[in-house]
Amino acid sequence: MSIGKFVDNRKGIFVTKPSLPPFDEYVEYLREIWDRGILTNMGPLHEKFRENLSEFLGVDICLPSCNGHMGLELTIQAFELQGEIITTPYTFASTTHAIVRNRCTPVFCDVREEDCTIDTEKIEELISDKTVAIVPVHVYGLPCNVDEIERIATKHGLRVIYDAAHAFGVKIGERGIASYGDASMFSFHATKAFHTIEGGCVALRDVKKAMRLYQLENFGIMGEEQVSFTGANAKMNEFEAAMGLCNLLHFSENIEKRKRVYERYESRFADLDGVRMPSPYRDDITRNYSYLPIFIDKDVCGMSRDDVYAYLALNNIYSRKYFYPLTSQFDCYRDKGYRGDTPIAERLSEQVLTLPIYADLELEKVDHICDMIINFLK
Ligand code: T4K
């Protein structure tokens, strides 16, 4: 019996490819780690990365974690939330799992057609006397309507914890996305626009909650002879922090390259009937181009998303269906009776195809992918 994920040995163009820093820059840090013999448990590189991250994100407190998921799960625990949490099902498994693993109940709100983020006009009708928080997702790095969410949360006394897994480096006007809500979790997985191999971080404002999260990430240990909380092990190690320190230096340059790729797709699909790309809810957004979703309307094109997916795969182009199925349709949730009617999310999830995008993707390859899709749909 084999356990674990199939290792993908196919040749072709994949949905993403990690950006790696110049080898020598990483080796410099490896030398430090070797000399010091401190490999993990909030070592000096972890601390340096924490400081650089806070500065980059424009927040006072920001805690690295072993991955984005544990950051989110432990943040919900640190805020001691118990009850219903309003969220969206158009997301990765992690968002809903983090809620359910805290023994809270997800309530599914529909999303906006334009950008797949939570539809703020539908939040209030879902609030009950059990509602304790909203966990919105800045999906594809497109910001939710943060001002409206803040207004609703303040009016009803709810916490707001953003799943900002995709949104590292995004700004609304001059303000960094990490400064909204009570907390924001970012993923630094290898597939993200900014990565630390595996990893993530949580930006938050309340010093006491931050202390609690810090302790929860290290088994709830308060001192050598004192353990006060039912924590987990969610520490970022020194090798991951080193990758983060290197990648942070090249982040802007990588985003510029992603922008070029994104805009090439955008111009190629501009006049293609039945194919749409999402657009942010306001004009003053600094984007990170973390994903390249397109929505294929079968009624207009005559071909479905699945047809295009299969055709591309046949030609060694490996797109993904982020996010299909909706988390509310997962085996583990489908029959739980969680509240929420999400027809727009359902339709988008049937139509979405995320195409390859990464910093080093050559524009000739983008043209090749676009030619394939355009010719197939015509
Ligand atoms: N919230 C949201 C909204 C999220 O999207 C995620 C993660 C989280 C929370 C949780 O954050 P983390 O705990 O993961 O930090 C991937 C990622 O594993 C996951 O981080 C991400 N979202 C999700 C959307 O995508 P898979 O299972 O689709 O990845 P995988 O292994 O199929 O990789 C995709 C492609 O990337 C491969 O076909 C090839 C390429 N690749 C991948 C890896 C790992 C590489 O070229 N090199 C690599 O090292 O989940």
mmCIF file of C-alpha atoms in Angstrom, residues 42-52 214 238 241:
data_model
loop_
_atom_site.group_PDB
_atom_site.id
_atom_site.type_symbol
_atom_site.label_atom_id
_atom_site.label_comp_id
_atom_site.label_asym_id
_atom_site.label_seq_id
_atom_site.Cartn_x
_atom_site.Cartn_y
_atom_site.Cartn_z
ATOM 1 C CA MET A 42 12.016 30.457 17.377
ATOM 2 C CA GLY A 43 15.731 30.803 16.584
ATOM 3 C CA PRO A 44 17.518 33.975 15.431
ATOM 4 C CA LEU A 45 16.498 33.690 11.755
ATOM 5 C CA HIS A 46 12.882 33.204 12.812
ATOM 6 C CA GLU A 47 13.131 36.381 14.871
ATOM 7 C CA LYS A 48 14.834 38.336 12.088
ATOM 8 C CA PHE A 49 12.206 37.152 9.598
ATOM 9 C CA ARG A 50 9.439 38.122 12.039
ATOM 10 C CA GLU A 51 10.805 41.667 12.248
ATOM 11 C CA ASN A 52 11.286 42.017 8.476
ATOM 12 C CA TYR A 214 2.717 32.525 20.124
ATOM 13 C CA GLU A 238 15.259 28.223 10.642
ATOM 14 C CA ALA A 241 12.829 31.524 7.853
#
